[in-house]
Amino acid sequence: MDKMMVVNNAQKKEVPAVSPGDTVSMHVKIIEGDKERVQPFEGVVMSLKGSGPGRTVKVRKISYGIGVERTFLLHSPRIEKIEIVRSGKVRRAKLYFLRNKSGKKSRLVEKLGLKVTAVENAETEATAPAPAEKPAEKPVEAAAPAPAEKKAEKKSAK
């Protein structure tokens, strides 16, 4: 068999596009004796390495106050499925600085689909009828005097 065929057969077809900063849930097959079960490991993607069937992802989670990092092969047969829980907005490829952060400081800002919502808003504005004009506002008649004017009135009254 050709090496390329072996590599292509080892790769999974349905691996989602994960990136650093994403919170993912990795469903991993755990074999204990003759029993097999699926255990989710949910955490933040710290880094991605490699390419092809050897591509790895490093995921970090906090378990009972202790940081746990685990490296997964993306195309491993032990990984049942990968769910992207939320996407984080980051400006680095390796998020190792999160090791030194704890609590609220370790949270990442969530990515918002600004491009998608902008396109959707443009489409709805084009199809929606123009809003009715607001009636002209009435001018405010004798408003209460300013505090400086009140002081001047009191002094002149004395």
mmCIF file of C-alpha atoms in Angstrom, residues 113-126:
data_model
loop_
_atom_site.group_PDB
_atom_site.id
_atom_site.type_symbol
_atom_site.label_atom_id
_atom_site.label_comp_id
_atom_site.label_asym_id
_atom_site.label_seq_id
_atom_site.Cartn_x
_atom_site.Cartn_y
_atom_site.Cartn_z
ATOM 1 C CA GLY A 113 -20.325 36.727 14.525
ATOM 2 C CA LEU A 114 -20.084 40.395 13.515
ATOM 3 C CA LYS A 115 -19.747 39.668 9.811
ATOM 4 C CA VAL A 116 -22.764 37.386 9.806
ATOM 5 C CA THR A 117 -24.946 39.764 11.789
ATOM 6 C CA ALA A 118 -23.908 42.708 9.619
ATOM 7 C CA VAL A 119 -24.966 40.826 6.486
ATOM 8 C CA GLU A 120 -28.240 39.752 8.099
ATOM 9 C CA ASN A 121 -28.968 43.323 9.227
ATOM 10 C CA ALA A 122 -28.338 44.672 5.721
ATOM 11 C CA GLU A 123 -30.740 42.107 4.264
ATOM 12 C CA THR A 124 -33.490 42.874 6.780
ATOM 13 C CA GLU A 125 -33.108 46.641 6.271
ATOM 14 C CA ALA A 126 -33.443 46.219 2.506
#
